[in-house]
């Protein structure tokens, strides 16, 4: 089976800071939107003993919301702030397989490749331009492999 998807989603806006810092708690955060493009394949081979699923995707974020810890003017303390950073692009490829080696033995695994890039990412308080940087908590590569042997008892 081959498939393709185009979808659009959003995260509603709100307010930026913690309740303890009035000047930040009242700063509005704009709605975030994303458009996702996806192409993939799901297939069984070798008398249905080998399954392969693959998906490639591109996500286009506008007004991406991030949470960061930052300084607060007039205070020795910082706070967690929700901020719109402009836009970001995410490209990825995910693949997974399951191989039924025998009736009792199975090997499976997956591999994910991810490339993220921010655009228009400026931290206004520090006046720092981070455009072109990768998104945090978005590993470039992740994978696993598993072997499973079923021993009847």
Short mmCIF file of N, CA and C in Angstrom, two decimals:
data_model
loop_
_atom_site.label_atom_id
_atom_site.label_comp_id
_atom_site.label_asym_id
_atom_site.label_seq_id
_atom_site.Cartn_x
_atom_site.Cartn_y
_atom_site.Cartn_z
N UNK A 1 0.84 -1.17 0.00
CA UNK A 1 0.00 0.00 0.00
C UNK A 1 0.89 1.24 0.00
N UNK A 2 0.58 2.15 -0.87
CA UNK A 2 1.25 3.45 -0.90
C UNK A 2 0.24 4.49 -0.46
N UNK A 3 0.70 5.53 0.23
CA UNK A 3 -0.23 6.55 0.70
C UNK A 3 0.43 7.92 0.72
N UNK A 4 -0.40 8.93 0.72
CA UNK A 4 0.05 10.32 0.85
C UNK A 4 -0.96 11.09 1.67
N UNK A 5 -0.46 12.06 2.41
CA UNK A 5 -1.32 12.85 3.28
C UNK A 5 -0.87 14.30 3.26
N UNK A 6 -1.83 15.19 3.25
CA UNK A 6 -1.58 16.61 3.51
C UNK A 6 -2.55 17.00 4.61
N UNK A 7 -2.01 17.52 5.70
CA UNK A 7 -2.88 17.90 6.82
C UNK A 7 -2.41 19.22 7.41
N UNK A 8 -3.31 19.85 8.11
CA UNK A 8 -3.01 21.15 8.74
C UNK A 8 -3.55 21.11 10.16
N UNK A 9 -2.76 21.62 11.10
CA UNK A 9 -3.18 21.64 12.50
C UNK A 9 -2.77 22.93 13.17
N UNK A 10 -3.21 23.10 14.41
CA UNK A 10 -2.87 24.31 15.14
C UNK A 10 -2.80 24.02 16.63
N UNK A 11 -2.11 24.89 17.33
CA UNK A 11 -2.11 24.93 18.79
C UNK A 11 -2.57 26.34 19.15
N UNK A 12 -3.59 26.44 19.98
CA UNK A 12 -4.14 27.75 20.28
C UNK A 12 -3.13 28.64 20.99
N UNK A 13 -3.36 29.92 20.93
CA UNK A 13 -2.51 30.89 21.62
C UNK A 13 -2.85 30.94 23.10
N UNK A 14 -2.24 31.87 23.78
CA UNK A 14 -2.46 32.00 25.22
C UNK A 14 -1.62 33.13 25.77
N UNK A 15 -1.05 32.91 26.95
CA UNK A 15 -0.23 33.91 27.59
C UNK A 15 1.13 33.32 27.90
N UNK A 16 2.15 34.19 27.92
CA UNK A 16 3.53 33.75 27.84
C UNK A 16 4.15 33.22 29.12
N UNK A 17 3.97 33.89 30.23
CA UNK A 17 4.80 33.59 31.38
C UNK A 17 4.09 32.94 32.53
N UNK A 18 4.86 32.75 33.58
CA UNK A 18 4.30 32.16 34.79
C UNK A 18 3.48 33.19 35.54
N UNK A 19 2.62 32.70 36.40
CA UNK A 19 1.72 33.59 37.13
C UNK A 19 2.47 34.49 38.10
N UNK A 20 3.73 34.16 38.44
CA UNK A 20 4.47 34.96 39.42
C UNK A 20 5.06 36.24 38.87
N UNK A 21 5.11 36.41 37.56
CA UNK A 21 5.72 37.59 36.95
C UNK A 21 4.65 38.29 36.12
N UNK A 22 4.05 39.32 36.70
CA UNK A 22 2.90 39.97 36.06
C UNK A 22 3.22 40.49 34.66
N UNK A 23 4.41 41.10 34.48
CA UNK A 23 4.73 41.67 33.18
C UNK A 23 4.80 40.61 32.08
N UNK A 24 5.12 39.36 32.43
CA UNK A 24 5.18 38.30 31.44
C UNK A 24 3.89 37.49 31.37
N UNK A 25 3.18 37.39 32.47
CA UNK A 25 1.95 36.60 32.50
C UNK A 25 0.89 37.19 31.60
N UNK A 26 1.01 38.46 31.28
CA UNK A 26 0.00 39.12 30.44
C UNK A 26 0.44 39.25 28.98
N UNK A 27 1.64 38.77 28.63
CA UNK A 27 2.09 38.82 27.23
C UNK A 27 1.38 37.74 26.42
N UNK A 28 0.70 38.11 25.34
CA UNK A 28 0.00 37.09 24.55
C UNK A 28 0.96 36.28 23.68
N UNK A 29 0.58 35.04 23.42
CA UNK A 29 1.31 34.15 22.52
C UNK A 29 0.36 33.83 21.37
N UNK A 30 0.85 33.98 20.14
CA UNK A 30 0.02 33.74 18.96
C UNK A 30 -0.23 32.24 18.76
N UNK A 31 -1.30 31.95 18.04
CA UNK A 31 -1.61 30.57 17.64
C UNK A 31 -0.49 30.03 16.75
N UNK A 32 -0.14 28.77 16.94
CA UNK A 32 0.85 28.08 16.12
C UNK A 32 0.10 27.25 15.08
N UNK A 33 0.61 27.22 13.85
CA UNK A 33 0.00 26.36 12.81
C UNK A 33 1.10 25.51 12.17
N UNK A 34 0.69 24.36 11.65
CA UNK A 34 1.62 23.47 10.96
C UNK A 34 0.90 22.83 9.78
N UNK A 35 1.62 22.74 8.67
CA UNK A 35 1.14 22.00 7.51
C UNK A 35 2.09 20.82 7.33
N UNK A 36 1.52 19.62 7.23
CA UNK A 36 2.29 18.38 7.16
C UNK A 36 2.06 17.70 5.81
N UNK A 37 3.15 17.32 5.16
CA UNK A 37 3.11 16.58 3.91
C UNK A 37 3.79 15.23 4.17
N UNK A 38 3.13 14.14 3.77
CA UNK A 38 3.64 12.81 4.11
C UNK A 38 3.41 11.85 2.94
N UNK A 39 4.43 11.06 2.64
CA UNK A 39 4.34 9.98 1.65
C UNK A 39 4.87 8.71 2.29
N UNK A 40 4.22 7.59 2.02
CA UNK A 40 4.68 6.37 2.67
C UNK A 40 4.29 5.11 1.93
N UNK A 41 4.79 4.01 2.49
CA UNK A 41 4.55 2.69 1.94
C UNK A 41 4.44 1.69 3.09
N UNK A 42 3.53 0.75 2.96
CA UNK A 42 3.41 -0.38 3.88
C UNK A 42 3.34 -1.62 3.01
N UNK A 43 4.27 -2.56 3.25
CA UNK A 43 4.33 -3.72 2.34
C UNK A 43 4.76 -4.97 3.09
N UNK A 44 4.27 -6.11 2.61
CA UNK A 44 4.67 -7.43 3.12
C UNK A 44 5.38 -8.16 1.98
N UNK A 45 6.47 -8.86 2.32
CA UNK A 45 7.26 -9.58 1.34
C UNK A 45 7.50 -11.01 1.82
N UNK A 46 8.02 -11.86 0.92
CA UNK A 46 8.46 -13.22 1.23
C UNK A 46 7.39 -14.02 1.97
N UNK A 47 6.27 -14.22 1.32
CA UNK A 47 5.14 -14.97 1.90
C UNK A 47 4.68 -14.36 3.22
N UNK A 48 4.63 -13.05 3.28
CA UNK A 48 4.17 -12.31 4.47
C UNK A 48 5.02 -12.56 5.71
N UNK A 49 6.31 -12.87 5.52
CA UNK A 49 7.19 -13.07 6.68
C UNK A 49 8.05 -11.83 6.95
N UNK A 50 8.03 -10.86 6.04
CA UNK A 50 8.81 -9.63 6.22
C UNK A 50 7.93 -8.43 5.93
N UNK A 51 7.74 -7.59 6.91
CA UNK A 51 6.92 -6.38 6.75
C UNK A 51 7.83 -5.16 6.82
N UNK A 52 7.62 -4.23 5.87
CA UNK A 52 8.40 -3.00 5.81
C UNK A 52 7.44 -1.82 5.69
N UNK A 53 7.56 -0.87 6.60
CA UNK A 53 6.77 0.37 6.58
C UNK A 53 7.74 1.53 6.50
N UNK A 54 7.50 2.46 5.58
CA UNK A 54 8.37 3.63 5.42
C UNK A 54 7.51 4.87 5.22
N UNK A 55 7.94 5.97 5.84
CA UNK A 55 7.24 7.24 5.69
C UNK A 55 8.26 8.37 5.62
N UNK A 56 8.09 9.26 4.64
CA UNK A 56 8.88 10.48 4.55
C UNK A 56 7.92 11.65 4.78
N UNK A 57 8.39 12.67 5.50
CA UNK A 57 7.49 13.78 5.80
C UNK A 57 8.22 15.11 5.83
N UNK A 58 7.45 16.17 5.65
CA UNK A 58 7.92 17.55 5.77
C UNK A 58 6.85 18.32 6.52
N UNK A 59 7.25 19.04 7.57
CA UNK A 59 6.32 19.83 8.36
C UNK A 59 6.76 21.29 8.32
N UNK A 60 5.84 22.18 8.00
CA UNK A 60 6.10 23.61 7.90
C UNK A 60 5.36 24.33 9.02
N UNK A 61 6.09 24.74 10.05
CA UNK A 61 5.49 25.43 11.20
C UNK A 61 5.53 26.94 11.01
N UNK A 62 4.45 27.61 11.38
CA UNK A 62 4.38 29.06 11.43
C UNK A 62 4.05 29.46 12.87
N UNK A 63 4.73 30.50 13.36
CA UNK A 63 4.53 30.97 14.74
C UNK A 63 4.71 29.84 15.75
N UNK A 64 5.75 29.03 15.56
CA UNK A 64 6.01 27.90 16.44
C UNK A 64 6.16 28.37 17.89
N UNK A 65 5.47 27.69 18.79
CA UNK A 65 5.54 28.01 20.22
C UNK A 65 6.62 27.15 20.87
N UNK A 66 7.48 27.79 21.64
CA UNK A 66 8.47 27.07 22.44
C UNK A 66 8.37 27.55 23.88
N UNK A 67 8.81 26.71 24.80
CA UNK A 67 8.91 27.10 26.20
C UNK A 67 10.39 27.17 26.52
N UNK A 68 10.81 28.28 27.08
CA UNK A 68 12.22 28.47 27.42
C UNK A 68 12.33 29.10 28.79
N UNK A 69 13.48 28.95 29.41
CA UNK A 69 13.75 29.62 30.67
C UNK A 69 14.59 30.85 30.35
N UNK A 70 14.18 31.99 30.87
CA UNK A 70 14.91 33.21 30.55
C UNK A 70 14.89 34.21 31.68
N UNK A 71 15.77 35.22 31.55
CA UNK A 71 15.84 36.26 32.57
C UNK A 71 14.60 37.15 32.55
N UNK A 72 14.35 37.78 33.67
CA UNK A 72 13.23 38.71 33.79
C UNK A 72 13.80 40.07 34.16
N UNK A 73 13.55 41.09 33.33
CA UNK A 73 14.08 42.42 33.65
C UNK A 73 13.59 42.89 35.03
N UNK A 74 14.52 43.45 35.81
CA UNK A 74 14.16 43.97 37.13
C UNK A 74 14.07 42.92 38.21
N UNK A 75 14.49 41.67 37.90
CA UNK A 75 14.41 40.58 38.87
C UNK A 75 15.69 39.75 38.80
N UNK A 76 16.09 39.20 39.95
CA UNK A 76 17.27 38.33 39.97
C UNK A 76 16.89 36.91 39.55
N UNK A 77 15.60 36.66 39.42
CA UNK A 77 15.12 35.33 39.06
C UNK A 77 14.71 35.29 37.60
N UNK A 78 14.75 34.11 37.04
CA UNK A 78 14.23 33.90 35.70
C UNK A 78 12.89 33.19 35.80
N UNK A 79 12.30 32.93 34.66
CA UNK A 79 11.03 32.22 34.63
C UNK A 79 10.90 31.46 33.32
N UNK A 80 10.00 30.50 33.29
CA UNK A 80 9.69 29.78 32.06
C UNK A 80 8.72 30.63 31.25
N UNK A 81 9.03 30.82 29.97
CA UNK A 81 8.23 31.66 29.10
C UNK A 81 7.84 30.88 27.86
N UNK A 82 6.60 31.03 27.42
CA UNK A 82 6.17 30.50 26.14
C UNK A 82 6.30 31.61 25.13
N UNK A 83 6.95 31.32 24.00
CA UNK A 83 7.26 32.34 23.01
C UNK A 83 7.01 31.79 21.62
N UNK A 84 6.56 32.64 20.71
CA UNK A 84 6.53 32.28 19.29
C UNK A 84 7.89 32.60 18.71
N UNK A 85 8.46 31.67 17.95
CA UNK A 85 9.80 31.90 17.40
C UNK A 85 9.81 32.15 15.90
N UNK A 86 8.69 32.35 15.31
CA UNK A 86 8.67 32.51 13.86
C UNK A 86 8.27 31.20 13.21
N UNK A 87 9.13 30.66 12.37
CA UNK A 87 8.77 29.45 11.66
C UNK A 87 9.88 28.41 11.79
N UNK A 88 9.54 27.17 11.45
CA UNK A 88 10.50 26.07 11.49
C UNK A 88 10.11 25.04 10.45
N UNK A 89 11.12 24.37 9.92
CA UNK A 89 10.92 23.27 8.97
C UNK A 89 11.43 21.99 9.60
N UNK A 90 10.68 20.92 9.42
CA UNK A 90 11.08 19.61 9.93
C UNK A 90 10.96 18.62 8.77
N UNK A 91 12.07 17.94 8.48
CA UNK A 91 12.10 16.90 7.45
C UNK A 91 12.40 15.58 8.16
N UNK A 92 11.77 14.51 7.72
CA UNK A 92 12.06 13.25 8.38
C UNK A 92 11.77 12.04 7.52
N UNK A 93 12.36 10.93 7.96
CA UNK A 93 12.13 9.63 7.34
C UNK A 93 12.05 8.62 8.47
N UNK A 94 10.99 7.83 8.46
CA UNK A 94 10.81 6.78 9.46
C UNK A 94 10.62 5.46 8.73
N UNK A 95 11.30 4.44 9.21
CA UNK A 95 11.14 3.11 8.64
C UNK A 95 11.12 2.09 9.76
N UNK A 96 10.29 1.08 9.60
CA UNK A 96 10.23 0.00 10.59
C UNK A 96 10.05 -1.32 9.85
N UNK A 97 10.56 -2.38 10.48
CA UNK A 97 10.43 -3.69 9.86
C UNK A 97 10.12 -4.74 10.92
N UNK A 98 9.50 -5.83 10.46
CA UNK A 98 9.28 -7.02 11.27
C UNK A 98 9.58 -8.22 10.39
N UNK A 99 10.46 -9.09 10.88
CA UNK A 99 10.84 -10.28 10.13
C UNK A 99 10.52 -11.50 10.97
N UNK A 100 9.61 -12.34 10.48
CA UNK A 100 9.28 -13.60 11.14
C UNK A 100 10.25 -14.65 10.63
N UNK A 101 11.35 -14.82 11.34
CA UNK A 101 12.40 -15.73 10.91
C UNK A 101 11.90 -17.17 10.94
N UNK A 102 11.22 -17.54 12.02
CA UNK A 102 10.56 -18.85 12.14
C UNK A 102 9.21 -18.62 12.81
N UNK A 103 8.48 -19.69 13.07
CA UNK A 103 7.21 -19.55 13.78
C UNK A 103 7.40 -19.00 15.18
N UNK A 104 8.58 -19.20 15.75
CA UNK A 104 8.83 -18.78 17.14
C UNK A 104 9.77 -17.60 17.28
N UNK A 105 10.51 -17.27 16.24
CA UNK A 105 11.55 -16.25 16.35
C UNK A 105 11.24 -15.08 15.42
N UNK A 106 11.28 -13.87 15.99
CA UNK A 106 10.95 -12.65 15.25
C UNK A 106 12.01 -11.59 15.54
N UNK A 107 12.40 -10.85 14.52
CA UNK A 107 13.31 -9.70 14.66
C UNK A 107 12.56 -8.48 14.13
N UNK A 108 12.61 -7.39 14.87
CA UNK A 108 11.95 -6.16 14.42
C UNK A 108 12.80 -4.97 14.84
N UNK A 109 12.53 -3.85 14.21
CA UNK A 109 13.27 -2.64 14.55
C UNK A 109 12.75 -1.45 13.79
N UNK A 110 13.32 -0.29 14.13
CA UNK A 110 12.96 0.92 13.40
C UNK A 110 14.14 1.87 13.36
N UNK A 111 14.07 2.82 12.43
CA UNK A 111 15.06 3.86 12.25
C UNK A 111 14.32 5.13 11.90
N UNK A 112 14.68 6.22 12.57
CA UNK A 112 14.08 7.52 12.27
C UNK A 112 15.20 8.53 12.06
N UNK A 113 15.11 9.28 10.98
CA UNK A 113 16.05 10.36 10.67
C UNK A 113 15.27 11.66 10.67
N UNK A 114 15.82 12.68 11.31
CA UNK A 114 15.10 13.94 11.49
C UNK A 114 16.04 15.11 11.28
N UNK A 115 15.58 16.10 10.54
CA UNK A 115 16.34 17.34 10.34
C UNK A 115 15.40 18.50 10.63
N UNK A 116 15.78 19.35 11.57
CA UNK A 116 14.94 20.48 11.95
C UNK A 116 15.73 21.77 11.77
N UNK A 117 15.04 22.83 11.39
CA UNK A 117 15.70 24.12 11.20
C UNK A 117 14.71 25.24 11.52
N UNK A 118 15.14 26.15 12.39
CA UNK A 118 14.30 27.30 12.74
C UNK A 118 14.56 28.44 11.77
N UNK A 119 13.54 29.26 11.57
CA UNK A 119 13.66 30.48 10.77
C UNK A 119 13.05 31.60 11.60
N UNK A 120 13.61 32.77 11.52
CA UNK A 120 13.09 33.94 12.26
C UNK A 120 13.04 33.67 13.76
N UNK A 121 14.09 33.05 14.31
CA UNK A 121 14.13 32.71 15.73
C UNK A 121 15.01 33.74 16.45
N UNK A 122 14.38 34.76 16.98
CA UNK A 122 15.09 35.83 17.68
C UNK A 122 14.59 35.89 19.11
N UNK A 123 15.52 35.82 20.07
CA UNK A 123 15.16 35.99 21.48
C UNK A 123 15.20 37.48 21.79
N UNK A 124 14.03 38.11 21.94
CA UNK A 124 13.99 39.57 22.06
C UNK A 124 14.68 40.11 23.31
N UNK A 125 14.58 39.43 24.43
CA UNK A 125 15.17 39.95 25.67
C UNK A 125 16.69 39.99 25.56
N UNK A 126 17.26 38.97 24.97
CA UNK A 126 18.72 38.90 24.83
C UNK A 126 19.19 39.47 23.50
N UNK A 127 18.27 39.76 22.59
CA UNK A 127 18.57 40.24 21.25
C UNK A 127 19.55 39.31 20.54
N UNK A 128 19.22 38.01 20.56
CA UNK A 128 20.05 36.98 19.95
C UNK A 128 19.28 36.34 18.81
N UNK A 129 19.93 36.24 17.64
CA UNK A 129 19.31 35.61 16.48
C UNK A 129 19.78 34.16 16.40
N UNK A 130 18.87 33.22 16.62
CA UNK A 130 19.18 31.79 16.57
C UNK A 130 18.61 31.14 15.31
N UNK A 131 18.25 31.94 14.32
CA UNK A 131 17.72 31.40 13.06
C UNK A 131 18.71 30.41 12.47
N UNK A 132 18.19 29.31 11.95
CA UNK A 132 19.04 28.28 11.36
C UNK A 132 19.44 27.19 12.35
N UNK A 133 19.14 27.38 13.61
CA UNK A 133 19.51 26.36 14.60
C UNK A 133 18.47 25.23 14.59
N UNK A 134 18.89 24.08 15.12
CA UNK A 134 18.00 22.92 15.20
C UNK A 134 17.08 23.07 16.41
N UNK A 135 15.91 22.45 16.34
CA UNK A 135 15.00 22.43 17.47
C UNK A 135 15.56 21.49 18.54
N UNK A 136 15.36 21.85 19.81
CA UNK A 136 15.85 21.00 20.88
C UNK A 136 14.90 19.81 21.06
N UNK A 137 15.38 18.77 21.65
CA UNK A 137 14.63 17.54 21.88
C UNK A 137 14.12 16.94 20.57
N UNK A 138 14.91 17.09 19.52
CA UNK A 138 14.58 16.52 18.21
C UNK A 138 15.83 15.80 17.70
N UNK A 139 16.06 14.55 18.13
CA UNK A 139 17.29 13.85 17.76
C UNK A 139 17.38 13.61 16.25
N UNK A 140 18.59 13.77 15.72
CA UNK A 140 18.79 13.54 14.29
C UNK A 140 18.56 12.08 13.91
N UNK A 141 18.95 11.17 14.80
CA UNK A 141 18.81 9.74 14.52
C UNK A 141 18.30 9.03 15.76
N UNK A 142 17.33 8.16 15.58
CA UNK A 142 16.90 7.27 16.65
C UNK A 142 16.59 5.91 16.03
N UNK A 143 16.85 4.87 16.79
CA UNK A 143 16.66 3.53 16.26
C UNK A 143 16.50 2.54 17.39
N UNK A 144 16.00 1.36 17.06
CA UNK A 144 16.00 0.22 17.99
C UNK A 144 15.91 -1.05 17.18
N UNK A 145 16.32 -2.11 17.81
CA UNK A 145 16.20 -3.43 17.21
C UNK A 145 15.83 -4.40 18.34
N UNK A 146 14.98 -5.36 18.02
CA UNK A 146 14.47 -6.27 19.04
C UNK A 146 14.40 -7.67 18.45
N UNK A 147 14.76 -8.64 19.28
CA UNK A 147 14.61 -10.05 18.92
C UNK A 147 13.65 -10.66 19.94
N UNK A 148 12.74 -11.49 19.45
CA UNK A 148 11.73 -12.08 20.31
C UNK A 148 11.64 -13.58 19.98
N UNK A 149 11.84 -14.40 21.00
CA UNK A 149 11.72 -15.83 20.82
C UNK A 149 10.60 -16.32 21.73
N UNK A 150 9.63 -17.00 21.16
CA UNK A 150 8.46 -17.48 21.89
C UNK A 150 8.67 -18.97 22.19
N UNK A 151 8.81 -19.29 23.47
CA UNK A 151 9.02 -20.66 23.89
C UNK A 151 7.74 -21.17 24.53
N UNK A 152 7.04 -22.08 23.88
CA UNK A 152 5.79 -22.58 24.46
C UNK A 152 6.04 -23.32 25.78
N UNK A 153 5.15 -23.10 26.71
CA UNK A 153 5.30 -23.78 28.02
C UNK A 153 4.09 -24.65 28.28
#
